[in-house]
PDB file of C-alpha atoms in Angstrom:
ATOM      1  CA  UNK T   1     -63.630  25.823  18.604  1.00 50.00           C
ATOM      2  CA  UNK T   2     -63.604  27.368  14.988  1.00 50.00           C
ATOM      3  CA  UNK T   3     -63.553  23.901  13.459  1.00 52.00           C
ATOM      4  CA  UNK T   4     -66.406  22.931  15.991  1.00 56.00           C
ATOM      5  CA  UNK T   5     -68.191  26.003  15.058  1.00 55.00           C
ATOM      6  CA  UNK T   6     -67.538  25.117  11.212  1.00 53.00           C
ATOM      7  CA  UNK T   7     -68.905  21.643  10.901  1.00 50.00           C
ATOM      8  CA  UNK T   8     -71.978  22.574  13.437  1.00 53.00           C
ATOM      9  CA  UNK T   9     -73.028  25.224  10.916  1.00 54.00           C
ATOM     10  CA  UNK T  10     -72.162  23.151   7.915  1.00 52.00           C
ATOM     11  CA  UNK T  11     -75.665  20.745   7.809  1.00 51.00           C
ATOM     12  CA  UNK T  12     -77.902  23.873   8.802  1.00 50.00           C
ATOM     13  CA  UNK T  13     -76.661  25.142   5.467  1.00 50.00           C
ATOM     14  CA  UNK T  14     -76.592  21.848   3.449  1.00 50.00           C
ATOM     15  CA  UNK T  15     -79.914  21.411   4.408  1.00 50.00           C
ATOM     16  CA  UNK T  16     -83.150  22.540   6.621  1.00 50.00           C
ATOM     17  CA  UNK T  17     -84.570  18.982   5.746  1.00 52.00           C
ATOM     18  CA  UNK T  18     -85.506  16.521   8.207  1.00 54.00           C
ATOM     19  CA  UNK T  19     -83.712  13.026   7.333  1.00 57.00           C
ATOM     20  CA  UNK T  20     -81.863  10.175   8.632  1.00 70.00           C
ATOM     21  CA  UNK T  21     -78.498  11.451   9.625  1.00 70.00           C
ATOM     22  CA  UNK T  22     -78.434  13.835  12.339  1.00 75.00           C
ATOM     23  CA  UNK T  23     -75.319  15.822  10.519  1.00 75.00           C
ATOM     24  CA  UNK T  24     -74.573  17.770  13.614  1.00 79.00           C
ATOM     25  CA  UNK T  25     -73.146  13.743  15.124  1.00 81.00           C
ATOM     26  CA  UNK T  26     -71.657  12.508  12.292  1.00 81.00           C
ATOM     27  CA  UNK T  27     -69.962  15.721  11.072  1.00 85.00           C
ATOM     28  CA  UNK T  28     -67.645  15.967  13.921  1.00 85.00           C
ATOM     29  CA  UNK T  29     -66.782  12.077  14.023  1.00 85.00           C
ATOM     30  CA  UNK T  30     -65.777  11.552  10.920  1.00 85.00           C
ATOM     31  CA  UNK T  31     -63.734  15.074  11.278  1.00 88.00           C
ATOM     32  CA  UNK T  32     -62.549  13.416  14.394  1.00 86.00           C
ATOM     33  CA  UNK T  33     -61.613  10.112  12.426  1.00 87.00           C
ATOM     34  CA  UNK T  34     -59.760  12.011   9.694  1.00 90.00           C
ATOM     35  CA  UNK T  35     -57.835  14.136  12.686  1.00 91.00           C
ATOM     36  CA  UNK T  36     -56.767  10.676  13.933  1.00 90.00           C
ATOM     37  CA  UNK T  37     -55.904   9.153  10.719  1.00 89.00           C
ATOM     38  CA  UNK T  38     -53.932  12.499   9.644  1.00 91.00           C
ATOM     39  CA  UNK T  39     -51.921  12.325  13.101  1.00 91.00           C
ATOM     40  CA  UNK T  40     -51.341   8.818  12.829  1.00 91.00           C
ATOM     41  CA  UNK T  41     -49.944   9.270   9.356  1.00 89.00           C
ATOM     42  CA  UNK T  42     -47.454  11.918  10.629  1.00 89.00           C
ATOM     43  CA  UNK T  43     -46.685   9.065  13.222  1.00 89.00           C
ATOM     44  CA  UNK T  44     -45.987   6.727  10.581  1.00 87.00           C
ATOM     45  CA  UNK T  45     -44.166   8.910   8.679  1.00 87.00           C
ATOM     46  CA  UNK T  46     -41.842   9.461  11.437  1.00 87.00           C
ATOM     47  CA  UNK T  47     -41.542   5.982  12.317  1.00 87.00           C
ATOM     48  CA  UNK T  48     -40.583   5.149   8.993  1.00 86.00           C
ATOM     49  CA  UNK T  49     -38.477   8.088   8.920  1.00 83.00           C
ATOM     50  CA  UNK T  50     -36.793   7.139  12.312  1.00 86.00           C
ATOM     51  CA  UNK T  51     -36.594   3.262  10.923  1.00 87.00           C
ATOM     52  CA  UNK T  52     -34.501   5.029   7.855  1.00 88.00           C
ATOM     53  CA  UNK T  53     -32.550   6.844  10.248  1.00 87.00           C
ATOM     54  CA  UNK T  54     -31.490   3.725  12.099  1.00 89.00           C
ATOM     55  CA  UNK T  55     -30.951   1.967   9.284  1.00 91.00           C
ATOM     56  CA  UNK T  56     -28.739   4.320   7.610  1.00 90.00           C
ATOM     57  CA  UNK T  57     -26.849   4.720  11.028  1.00 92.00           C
ATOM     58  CA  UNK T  58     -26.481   1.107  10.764  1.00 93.00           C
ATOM     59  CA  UNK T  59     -25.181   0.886   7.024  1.00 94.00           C
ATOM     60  CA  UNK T  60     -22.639   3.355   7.455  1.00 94.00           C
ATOM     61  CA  UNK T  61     -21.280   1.916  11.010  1.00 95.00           C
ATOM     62  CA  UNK T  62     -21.116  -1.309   8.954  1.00 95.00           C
ATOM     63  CA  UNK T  63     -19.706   0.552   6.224  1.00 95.00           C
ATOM     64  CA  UNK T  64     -17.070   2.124   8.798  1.00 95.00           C
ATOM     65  CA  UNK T  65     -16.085  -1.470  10.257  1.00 96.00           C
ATOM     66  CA  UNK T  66     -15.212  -2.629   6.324  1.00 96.00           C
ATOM     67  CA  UNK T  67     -13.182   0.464   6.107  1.00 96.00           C
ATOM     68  CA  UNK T  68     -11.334  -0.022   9.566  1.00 96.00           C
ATOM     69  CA  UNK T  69     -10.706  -3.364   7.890  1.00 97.00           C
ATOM     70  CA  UNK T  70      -9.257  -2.413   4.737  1.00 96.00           C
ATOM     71  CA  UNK T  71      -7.365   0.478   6.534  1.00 96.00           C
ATOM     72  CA  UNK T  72      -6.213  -2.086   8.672  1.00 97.00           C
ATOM     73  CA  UNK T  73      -5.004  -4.573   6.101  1.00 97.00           C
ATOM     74  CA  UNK T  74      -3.502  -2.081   3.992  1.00 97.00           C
ATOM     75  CA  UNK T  75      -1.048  -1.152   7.414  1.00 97.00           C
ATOM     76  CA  UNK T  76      -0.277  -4.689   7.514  1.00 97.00           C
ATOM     77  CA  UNK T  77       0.608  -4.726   3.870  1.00 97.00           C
ATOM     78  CA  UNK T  78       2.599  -1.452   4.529  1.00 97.00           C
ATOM     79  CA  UNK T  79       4.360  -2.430   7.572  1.00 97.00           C
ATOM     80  CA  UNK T  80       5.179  -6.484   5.656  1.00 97.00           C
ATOM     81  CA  UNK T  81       6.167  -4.397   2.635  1.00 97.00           C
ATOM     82  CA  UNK T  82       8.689  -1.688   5.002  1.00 97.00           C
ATOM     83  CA  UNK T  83      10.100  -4.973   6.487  1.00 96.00           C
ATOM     84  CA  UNK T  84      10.633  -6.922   3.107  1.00 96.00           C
ATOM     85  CA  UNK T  85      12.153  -3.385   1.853  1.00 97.00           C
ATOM     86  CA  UNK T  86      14.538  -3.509   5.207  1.00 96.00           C
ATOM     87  CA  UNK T  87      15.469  -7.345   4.492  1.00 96.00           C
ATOM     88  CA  UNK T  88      16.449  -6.037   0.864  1.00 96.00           C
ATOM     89  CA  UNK T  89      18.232  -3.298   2.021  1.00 96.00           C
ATOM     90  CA  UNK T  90      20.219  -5.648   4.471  1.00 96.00           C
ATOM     91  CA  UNK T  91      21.181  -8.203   1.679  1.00 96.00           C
ATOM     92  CA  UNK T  92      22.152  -5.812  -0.142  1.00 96.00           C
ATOM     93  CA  UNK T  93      24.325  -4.188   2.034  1.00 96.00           C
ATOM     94  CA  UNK T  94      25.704  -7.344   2.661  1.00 96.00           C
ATOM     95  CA  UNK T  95      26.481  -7.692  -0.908  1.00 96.00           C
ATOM     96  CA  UNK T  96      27.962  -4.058  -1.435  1.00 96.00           C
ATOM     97  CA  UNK T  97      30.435  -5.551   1.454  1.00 95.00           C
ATOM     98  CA  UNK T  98      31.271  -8.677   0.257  1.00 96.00           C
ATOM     99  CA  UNK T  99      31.830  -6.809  -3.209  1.00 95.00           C
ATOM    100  CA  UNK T 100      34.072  -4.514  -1.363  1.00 95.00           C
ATOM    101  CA  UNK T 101      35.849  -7.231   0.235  1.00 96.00           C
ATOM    102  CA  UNK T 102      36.686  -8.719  -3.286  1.00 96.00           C
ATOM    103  CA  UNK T 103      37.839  -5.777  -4.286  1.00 96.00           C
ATOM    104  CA  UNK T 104      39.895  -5.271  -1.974  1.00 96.00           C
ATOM    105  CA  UNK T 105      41.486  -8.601  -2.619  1.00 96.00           C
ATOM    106  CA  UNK T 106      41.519  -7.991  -6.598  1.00 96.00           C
ATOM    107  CA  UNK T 107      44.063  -4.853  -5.858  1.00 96.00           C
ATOM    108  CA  UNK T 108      45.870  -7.493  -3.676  1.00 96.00           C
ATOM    109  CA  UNK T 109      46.034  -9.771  -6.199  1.00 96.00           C
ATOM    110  CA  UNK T 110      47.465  -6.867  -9.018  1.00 96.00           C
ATOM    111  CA  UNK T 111      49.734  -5.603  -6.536  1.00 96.00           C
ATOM    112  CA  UNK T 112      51.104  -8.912  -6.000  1.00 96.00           C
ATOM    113  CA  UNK T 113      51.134  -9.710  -9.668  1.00 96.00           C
ATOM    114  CA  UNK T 114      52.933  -6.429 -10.505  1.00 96.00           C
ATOM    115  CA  UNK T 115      55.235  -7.781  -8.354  1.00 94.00           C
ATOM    116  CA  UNK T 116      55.924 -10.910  -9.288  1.00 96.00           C
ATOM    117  CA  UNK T 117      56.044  -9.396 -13.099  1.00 95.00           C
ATOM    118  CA  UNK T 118      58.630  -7.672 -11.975  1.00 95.00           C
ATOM    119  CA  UNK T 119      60.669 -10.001 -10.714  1.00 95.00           C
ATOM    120  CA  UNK T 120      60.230 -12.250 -13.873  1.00 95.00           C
ATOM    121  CA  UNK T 121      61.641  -9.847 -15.943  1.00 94.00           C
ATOM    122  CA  UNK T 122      64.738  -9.538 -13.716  1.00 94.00           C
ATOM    123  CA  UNK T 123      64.678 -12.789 -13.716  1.00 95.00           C
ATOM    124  CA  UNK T 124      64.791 -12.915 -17.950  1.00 94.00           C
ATOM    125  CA  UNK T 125      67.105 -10.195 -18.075  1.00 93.00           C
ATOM    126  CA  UNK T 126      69.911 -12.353 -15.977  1.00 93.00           C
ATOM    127  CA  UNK T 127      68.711 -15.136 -18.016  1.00 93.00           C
ATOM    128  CA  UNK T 128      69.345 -13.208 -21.026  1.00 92.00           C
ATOM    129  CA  UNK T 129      73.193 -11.906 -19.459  1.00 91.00           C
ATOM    130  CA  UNK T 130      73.865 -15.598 -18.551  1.00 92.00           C
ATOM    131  CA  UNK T 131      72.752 -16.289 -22.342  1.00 91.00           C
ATOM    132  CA  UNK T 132      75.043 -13.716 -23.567  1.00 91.00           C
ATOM    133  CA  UNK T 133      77.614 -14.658 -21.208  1.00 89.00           C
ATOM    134  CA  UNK T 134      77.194 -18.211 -22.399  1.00 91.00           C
ATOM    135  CA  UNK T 135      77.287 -17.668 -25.789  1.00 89.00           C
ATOM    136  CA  UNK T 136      80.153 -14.646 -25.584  1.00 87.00           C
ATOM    137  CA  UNK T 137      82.039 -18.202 -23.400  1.00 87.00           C
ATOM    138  CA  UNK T 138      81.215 -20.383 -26.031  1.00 86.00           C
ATOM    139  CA  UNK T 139      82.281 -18.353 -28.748  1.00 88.00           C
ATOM    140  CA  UNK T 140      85.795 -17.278 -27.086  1.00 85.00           C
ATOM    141  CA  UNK T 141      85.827 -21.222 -26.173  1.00 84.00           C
ATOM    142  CA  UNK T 142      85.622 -22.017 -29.898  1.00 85.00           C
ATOM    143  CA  UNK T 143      87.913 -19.302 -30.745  1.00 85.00           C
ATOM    144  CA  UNK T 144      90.309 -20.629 -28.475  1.00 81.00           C
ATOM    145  CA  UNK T 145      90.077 -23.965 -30.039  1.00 82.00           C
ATOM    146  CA  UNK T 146      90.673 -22.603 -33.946  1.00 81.00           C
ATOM    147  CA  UNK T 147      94.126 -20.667 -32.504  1.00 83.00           C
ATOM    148  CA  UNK T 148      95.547 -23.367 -30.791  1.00 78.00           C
ATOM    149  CA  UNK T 149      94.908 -25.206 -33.946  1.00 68.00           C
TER     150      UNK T 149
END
């Protein structure tokens, strides 16, 4: 009513002059037209600004889904990584056993050769006492021989 009241008493002060416009019709359609125009701006501004909306919503779903992916493949990566790791580990262990196992035959293998050092030098020392015997025979042999002579 106070913007009726407004643009009614806006031509009676323009002017008291009689001409071809009747101000007191146009006035309040053109008023009208610019109320529409303003509201349908604020419409299209929301519109747009809904439009946005939905298509930032969209961008960062999609943007979600690529990092579902990624978080995805890097698990798989993980978890083939963990079970390469395991296969490693297993070798390995395998190794460490087989190592052991060698080992284990290597102190064998000195004990046995302590061993059989052992008995090769008993077995030089009676070769050395049957030398010396031989010798002390030979040489009481021979000095047999030179007093019977």
């Amino acid at each position: 009513m106070l913007f009726e009241t407004i643009l009614l008493e806006i031509p009676a002060n323009i002017s008291q002059e009689s001409t071809i416009f009747d101000w007191s019709k146009i006035i309040p359609t053109v008023a009208g037209g610019l109320v529409v125009g303003v509201v349908m701006l604020i419409i299209n501004h929301f519109r747009e600004g809904s439009k946005q909306y939905s298509n930032r919503i969209k961008t960062l779903e999609s943007q979600a889904v690529s990092h579902e992916n990624r978080f995805t493949q890097m698990q798989l990566q993980h978890e083939n990584a963990v079970d390469a790791n395991k296969k490693d580990v297993s070798r390995l262990e395998q190794r460490v056993s087989q190592v052991d196992q060698v080992l284990q035959k290597v102190q064998q293998l000195e004990i046995r050769l302590e061993a059989q050092n052992t008995q090769i030098a008993d077995i030089k020392d009676r070769l050395n006492d049957v030398k010396n015997a031989v010798d002390k025979s030979n040489t009481e042999i021979i000095n047999l021989i030179k007093s019977s002579k």
